[in-house]
PDB file of C-alpha atoms and ligand atoms in Angstrom:
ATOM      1  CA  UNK A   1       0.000   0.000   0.000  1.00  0.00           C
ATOM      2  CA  UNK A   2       1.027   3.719  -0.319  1.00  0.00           C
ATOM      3  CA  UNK A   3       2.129   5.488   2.652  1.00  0.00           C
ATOM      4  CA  UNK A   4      -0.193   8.286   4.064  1.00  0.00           C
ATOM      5  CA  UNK A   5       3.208  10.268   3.925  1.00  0.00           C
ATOM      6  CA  UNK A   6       3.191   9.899  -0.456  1.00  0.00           C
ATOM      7  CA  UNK A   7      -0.405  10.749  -0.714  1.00  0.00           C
ATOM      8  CA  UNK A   8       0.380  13.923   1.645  1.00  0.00           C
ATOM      9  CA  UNK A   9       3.328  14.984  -0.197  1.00  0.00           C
ATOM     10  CA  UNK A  10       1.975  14.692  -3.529  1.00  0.00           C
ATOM     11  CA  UNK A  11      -1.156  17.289  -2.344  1.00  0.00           C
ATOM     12  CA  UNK A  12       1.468  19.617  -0.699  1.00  0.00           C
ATOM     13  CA  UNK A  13       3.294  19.883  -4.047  1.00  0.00           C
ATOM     14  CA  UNK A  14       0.433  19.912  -6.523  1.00  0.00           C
ATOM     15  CA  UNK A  15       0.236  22.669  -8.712  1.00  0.00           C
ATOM     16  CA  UNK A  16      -3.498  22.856  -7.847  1.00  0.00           C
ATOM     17  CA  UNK A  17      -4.698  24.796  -5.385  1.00  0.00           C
ATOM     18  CA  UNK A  18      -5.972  22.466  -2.456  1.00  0.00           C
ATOM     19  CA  UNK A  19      -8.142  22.360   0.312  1.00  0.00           C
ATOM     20  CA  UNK A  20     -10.155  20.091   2.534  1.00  0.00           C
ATOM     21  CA  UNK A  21     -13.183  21.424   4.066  1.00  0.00           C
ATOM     22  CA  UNK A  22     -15.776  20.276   7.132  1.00  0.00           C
ATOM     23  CA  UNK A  23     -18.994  19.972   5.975  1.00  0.00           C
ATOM     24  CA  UNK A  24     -20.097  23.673   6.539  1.00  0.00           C
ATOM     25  CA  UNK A  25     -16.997  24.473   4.172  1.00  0.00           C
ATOM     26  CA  UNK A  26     -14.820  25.547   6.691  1.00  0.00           C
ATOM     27  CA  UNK A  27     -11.193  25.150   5.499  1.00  0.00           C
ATOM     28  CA  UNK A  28      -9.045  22.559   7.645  1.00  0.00           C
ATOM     29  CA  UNK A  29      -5.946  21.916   5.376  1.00  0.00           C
ATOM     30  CA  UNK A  30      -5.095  24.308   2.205  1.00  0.00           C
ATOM     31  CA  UNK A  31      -1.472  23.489   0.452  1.00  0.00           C
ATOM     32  CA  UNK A  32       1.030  25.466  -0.975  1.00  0.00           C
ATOM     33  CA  UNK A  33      -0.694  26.642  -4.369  1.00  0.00           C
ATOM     34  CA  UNK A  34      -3.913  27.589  -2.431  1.00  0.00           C
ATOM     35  CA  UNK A  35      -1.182  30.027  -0.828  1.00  0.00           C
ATOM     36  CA  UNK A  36      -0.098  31.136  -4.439  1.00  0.00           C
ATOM     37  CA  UNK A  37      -3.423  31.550  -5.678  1.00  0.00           C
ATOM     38  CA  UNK A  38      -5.510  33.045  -3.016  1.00  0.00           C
ATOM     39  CA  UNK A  39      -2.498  34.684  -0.982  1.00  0.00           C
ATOM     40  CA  UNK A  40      -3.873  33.127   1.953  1.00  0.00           C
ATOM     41  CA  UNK A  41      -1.404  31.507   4.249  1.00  0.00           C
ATOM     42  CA  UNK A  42      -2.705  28.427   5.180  1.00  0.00           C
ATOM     43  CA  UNK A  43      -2.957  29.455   8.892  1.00  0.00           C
ATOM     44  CA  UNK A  44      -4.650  31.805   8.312  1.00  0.00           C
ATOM     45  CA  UNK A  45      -7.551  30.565   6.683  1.00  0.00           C
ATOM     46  CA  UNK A  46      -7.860  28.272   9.112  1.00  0.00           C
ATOM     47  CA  UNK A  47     -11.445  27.447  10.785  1.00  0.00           C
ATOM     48  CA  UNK A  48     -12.601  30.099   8.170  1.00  0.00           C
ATOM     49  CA  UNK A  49     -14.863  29.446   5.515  1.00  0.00           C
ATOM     50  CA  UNK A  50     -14.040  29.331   2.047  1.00  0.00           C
ATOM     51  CA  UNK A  51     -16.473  32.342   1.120  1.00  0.00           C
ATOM     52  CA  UNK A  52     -13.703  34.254   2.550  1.00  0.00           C
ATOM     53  CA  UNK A  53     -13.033  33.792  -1.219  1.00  0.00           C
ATOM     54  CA  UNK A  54     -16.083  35.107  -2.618  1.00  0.00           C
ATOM     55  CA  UNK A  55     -16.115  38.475  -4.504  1.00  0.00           C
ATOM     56  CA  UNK A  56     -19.801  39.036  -3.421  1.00  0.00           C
ATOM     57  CA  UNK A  57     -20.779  39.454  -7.549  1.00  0.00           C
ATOM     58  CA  UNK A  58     -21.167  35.686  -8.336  1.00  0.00           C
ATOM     59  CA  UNK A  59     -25.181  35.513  -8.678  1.00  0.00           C
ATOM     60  CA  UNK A  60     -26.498  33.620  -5.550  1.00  0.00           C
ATOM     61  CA  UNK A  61     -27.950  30.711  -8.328  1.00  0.00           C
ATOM     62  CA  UNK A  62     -24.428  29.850  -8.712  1.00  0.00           C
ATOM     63  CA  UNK A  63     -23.838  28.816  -5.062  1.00  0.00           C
ATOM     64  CA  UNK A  64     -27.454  27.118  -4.540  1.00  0.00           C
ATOM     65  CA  UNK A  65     -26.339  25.169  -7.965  1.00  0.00           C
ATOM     66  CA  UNK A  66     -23.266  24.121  -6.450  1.00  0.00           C
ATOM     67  CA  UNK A  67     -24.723  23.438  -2.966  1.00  0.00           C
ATOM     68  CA  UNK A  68     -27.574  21.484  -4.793  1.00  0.00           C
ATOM     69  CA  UNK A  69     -24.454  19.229  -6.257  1.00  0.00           C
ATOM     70  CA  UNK A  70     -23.221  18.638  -3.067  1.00  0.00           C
ATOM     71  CA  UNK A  71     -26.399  17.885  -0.789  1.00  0.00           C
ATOM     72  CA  UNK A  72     -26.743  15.081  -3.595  1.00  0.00           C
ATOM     73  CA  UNK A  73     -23.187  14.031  -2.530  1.00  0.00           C
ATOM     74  CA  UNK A  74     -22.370  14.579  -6.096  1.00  0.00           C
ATOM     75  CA  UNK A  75     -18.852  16.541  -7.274  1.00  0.00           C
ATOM     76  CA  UNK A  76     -19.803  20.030  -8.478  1.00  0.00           C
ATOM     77  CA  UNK A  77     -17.681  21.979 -11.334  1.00  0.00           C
ATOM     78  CA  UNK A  78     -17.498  25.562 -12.091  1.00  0.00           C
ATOM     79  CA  UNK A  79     -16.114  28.929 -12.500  1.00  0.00           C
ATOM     80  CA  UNK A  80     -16.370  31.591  -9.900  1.00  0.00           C
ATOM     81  CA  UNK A  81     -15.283  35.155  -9.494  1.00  0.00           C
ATOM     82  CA  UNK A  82     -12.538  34.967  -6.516  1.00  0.00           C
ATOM     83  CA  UNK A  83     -10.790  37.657  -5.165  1.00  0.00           C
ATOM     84  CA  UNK A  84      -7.367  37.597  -3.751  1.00  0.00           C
ATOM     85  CA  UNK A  85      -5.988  38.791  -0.107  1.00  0.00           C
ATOM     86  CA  UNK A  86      -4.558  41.545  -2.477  1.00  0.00           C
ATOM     87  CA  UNK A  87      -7.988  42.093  -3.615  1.00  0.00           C
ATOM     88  CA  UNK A  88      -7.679  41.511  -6.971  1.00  0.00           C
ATOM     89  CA  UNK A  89     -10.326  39.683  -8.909  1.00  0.00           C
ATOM     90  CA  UNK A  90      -9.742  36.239 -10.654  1.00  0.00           C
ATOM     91  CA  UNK A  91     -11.736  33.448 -12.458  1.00  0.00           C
ATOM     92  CA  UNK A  92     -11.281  30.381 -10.530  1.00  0.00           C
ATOM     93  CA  UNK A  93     -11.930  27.432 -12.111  1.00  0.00           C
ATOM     94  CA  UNK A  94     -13.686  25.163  -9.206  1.00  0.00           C
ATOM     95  CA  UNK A  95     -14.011  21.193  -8.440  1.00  0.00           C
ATOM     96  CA  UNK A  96     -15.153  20.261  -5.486  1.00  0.00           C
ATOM     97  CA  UNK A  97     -15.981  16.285  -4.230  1.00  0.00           C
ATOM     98  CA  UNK A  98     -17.874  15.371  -1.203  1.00  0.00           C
ATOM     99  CA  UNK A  99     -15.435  13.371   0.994  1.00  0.00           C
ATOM    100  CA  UNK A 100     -17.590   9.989   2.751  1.00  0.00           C
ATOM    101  CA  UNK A 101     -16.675   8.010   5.439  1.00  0.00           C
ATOM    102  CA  UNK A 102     -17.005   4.003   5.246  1.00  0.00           C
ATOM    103  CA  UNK A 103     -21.122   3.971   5.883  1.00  0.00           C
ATOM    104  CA  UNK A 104     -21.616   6.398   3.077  1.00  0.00           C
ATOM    105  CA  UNK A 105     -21.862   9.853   5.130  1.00  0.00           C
ATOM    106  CA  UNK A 106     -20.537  13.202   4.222  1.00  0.00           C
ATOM    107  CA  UNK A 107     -17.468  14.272   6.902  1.00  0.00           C
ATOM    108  CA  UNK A 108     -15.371  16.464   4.502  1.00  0.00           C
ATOM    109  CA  UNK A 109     -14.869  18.471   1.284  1.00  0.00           C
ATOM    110  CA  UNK A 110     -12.434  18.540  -1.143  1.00  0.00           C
ATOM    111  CA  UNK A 111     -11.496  21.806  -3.184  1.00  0.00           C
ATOM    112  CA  UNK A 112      -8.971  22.174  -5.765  1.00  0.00           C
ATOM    113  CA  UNK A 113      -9.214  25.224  -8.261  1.00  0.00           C
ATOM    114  CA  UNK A 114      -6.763  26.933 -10.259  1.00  0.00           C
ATOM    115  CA  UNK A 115      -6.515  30.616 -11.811  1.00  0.00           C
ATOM    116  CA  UNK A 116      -7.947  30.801 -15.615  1.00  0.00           C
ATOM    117  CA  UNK A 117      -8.060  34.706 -15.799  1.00  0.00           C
ATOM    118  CA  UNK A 118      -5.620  34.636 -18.768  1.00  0.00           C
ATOM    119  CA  UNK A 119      -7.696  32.020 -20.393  1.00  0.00           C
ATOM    120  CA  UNK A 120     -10.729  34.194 -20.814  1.00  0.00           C
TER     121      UNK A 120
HETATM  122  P1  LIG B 201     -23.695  31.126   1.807  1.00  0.00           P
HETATM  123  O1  LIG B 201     -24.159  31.651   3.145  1.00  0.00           O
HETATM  124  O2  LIG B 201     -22.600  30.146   1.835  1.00  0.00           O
HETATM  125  O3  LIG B 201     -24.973  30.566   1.073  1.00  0.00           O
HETATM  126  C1  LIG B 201     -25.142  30.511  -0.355  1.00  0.00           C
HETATM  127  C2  LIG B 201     -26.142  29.432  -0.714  1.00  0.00           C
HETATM  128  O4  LIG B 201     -25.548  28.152  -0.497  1.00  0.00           O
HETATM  129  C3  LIG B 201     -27.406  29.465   0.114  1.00  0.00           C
HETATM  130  O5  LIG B 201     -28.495  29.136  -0.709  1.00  0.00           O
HETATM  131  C4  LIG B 201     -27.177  28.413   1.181  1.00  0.00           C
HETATM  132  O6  LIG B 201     -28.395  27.820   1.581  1.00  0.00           O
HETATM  133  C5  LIG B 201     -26.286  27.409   0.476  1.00  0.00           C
HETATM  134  N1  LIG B 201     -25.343  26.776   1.423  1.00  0.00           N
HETATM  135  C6  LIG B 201     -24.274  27.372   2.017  1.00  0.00           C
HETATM  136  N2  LIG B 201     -23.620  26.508   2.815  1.00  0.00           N
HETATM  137  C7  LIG B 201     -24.273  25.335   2.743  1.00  0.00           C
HETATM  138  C8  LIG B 201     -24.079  24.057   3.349  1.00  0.00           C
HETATM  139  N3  LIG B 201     -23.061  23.815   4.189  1.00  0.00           N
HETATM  140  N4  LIG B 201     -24.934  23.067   3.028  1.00  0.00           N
HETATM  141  C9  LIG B 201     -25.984  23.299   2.191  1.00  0.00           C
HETATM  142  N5  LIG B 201     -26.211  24.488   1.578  1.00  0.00           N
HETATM  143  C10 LIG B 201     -25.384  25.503   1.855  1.00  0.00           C
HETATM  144  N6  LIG B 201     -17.036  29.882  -2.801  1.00  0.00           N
HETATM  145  C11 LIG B 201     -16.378  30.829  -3.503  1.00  0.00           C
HETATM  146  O7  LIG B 201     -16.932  31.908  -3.723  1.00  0.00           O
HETATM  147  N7  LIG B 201     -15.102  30.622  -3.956  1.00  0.00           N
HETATM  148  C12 LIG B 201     -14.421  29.461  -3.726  1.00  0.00           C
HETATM  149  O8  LIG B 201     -13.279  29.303  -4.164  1.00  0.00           O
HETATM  150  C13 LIG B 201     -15.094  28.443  -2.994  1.00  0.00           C
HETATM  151  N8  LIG B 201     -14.481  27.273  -2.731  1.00  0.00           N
HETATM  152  C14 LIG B 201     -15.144  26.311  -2.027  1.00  0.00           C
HETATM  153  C15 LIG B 201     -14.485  25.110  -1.754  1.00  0.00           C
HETATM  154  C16 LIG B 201     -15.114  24.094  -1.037  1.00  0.00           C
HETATM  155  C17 LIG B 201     -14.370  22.808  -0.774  1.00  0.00           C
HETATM  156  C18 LIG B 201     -16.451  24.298  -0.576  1.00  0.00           C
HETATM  157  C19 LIG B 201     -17.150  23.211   0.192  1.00  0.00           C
HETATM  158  C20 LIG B 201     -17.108  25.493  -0.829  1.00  0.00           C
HETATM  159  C21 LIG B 201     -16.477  26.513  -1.563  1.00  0.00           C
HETATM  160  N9  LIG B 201     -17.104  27.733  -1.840  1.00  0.00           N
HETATM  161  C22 LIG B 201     -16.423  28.702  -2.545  1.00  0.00           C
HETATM  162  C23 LIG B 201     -18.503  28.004  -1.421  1.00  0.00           C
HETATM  163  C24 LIG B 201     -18.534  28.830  -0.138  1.00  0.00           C
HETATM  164  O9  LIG B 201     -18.423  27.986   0.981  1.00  0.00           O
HETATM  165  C25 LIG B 201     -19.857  29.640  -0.017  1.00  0.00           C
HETATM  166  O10 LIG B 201     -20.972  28.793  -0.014  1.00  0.00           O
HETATM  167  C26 LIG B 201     -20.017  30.631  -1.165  1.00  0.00           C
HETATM  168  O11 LIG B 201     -18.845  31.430  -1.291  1.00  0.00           O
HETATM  169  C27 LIG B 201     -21.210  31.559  -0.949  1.00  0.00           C
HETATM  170  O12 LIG B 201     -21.003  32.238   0.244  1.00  0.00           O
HETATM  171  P2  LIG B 201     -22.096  33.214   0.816  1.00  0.00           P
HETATM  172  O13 LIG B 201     -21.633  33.644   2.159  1.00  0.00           O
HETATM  173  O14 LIG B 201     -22.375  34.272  -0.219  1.00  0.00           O
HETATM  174  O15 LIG B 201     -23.389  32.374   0.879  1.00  0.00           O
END
């Protein structure tokens, strides 16, 4: 089997931003790109949620879609409107996968998005 240390190491050094979530979206774990993209440091964000990323513009559908995904336990993809510590604007191009335990029940979310401003 893989050591937990591989699968931990490959998520700190993915290009991808990264982050696990609770269930209300509250960030536990971001990695290094998360840093790069969002300028968050990762203890920072800690405990908070992840509309901390929100630039309040992104019509409210777009969040009861995605939410609509996830009650489902189903993976949701999009693009958002982010904004940066710096407050710059981006276009963040969004997964996120429900994480389940063994019986089947949400515990955790996973996030990974990366910048496509320069696409658009
Ligand atoms: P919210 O108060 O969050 O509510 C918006 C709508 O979503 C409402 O209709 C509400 O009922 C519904 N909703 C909110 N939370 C839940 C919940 N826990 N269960 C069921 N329904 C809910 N948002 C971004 O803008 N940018 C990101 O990069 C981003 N990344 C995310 C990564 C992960 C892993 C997760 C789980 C969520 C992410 N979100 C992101 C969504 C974020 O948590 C907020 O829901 C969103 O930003 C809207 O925030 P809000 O305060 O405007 O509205």
């Amino acid at each position: 089997a893989l050591p937990a240390r591989l699968f931990f190491e490959a998520v700190e050094q993915s290009s991808v931003a990264i982050s696990i979530t609770d269930a209300k979206a509250n960030i536990l774990y971001a990695n290094p790109a998360f840093t790069r993209v969002t300028g968050y440091e990762a203890s920072e964000v800690m405990g908070v949620n992840e509309s901390l990323l929100s630039d309040r513009r992104t019509p409210s559908l777009v969040y009861e879609t995605l939410w609509g995904r996830l009650r489902q336990l189903k993976p949701w993809t999009g693009v958002l409107v982010n904004r940066r510590k710096d407050g710059r604007r981006y276009l963040a191009e969004l997964s996120i996968a429900p994480v389940l335990d063994a019986q089947g029940h949400l515990t955790h979310y996973l996030g990974m998005h990366r910048d496509v401003t320069e696409m658009h």
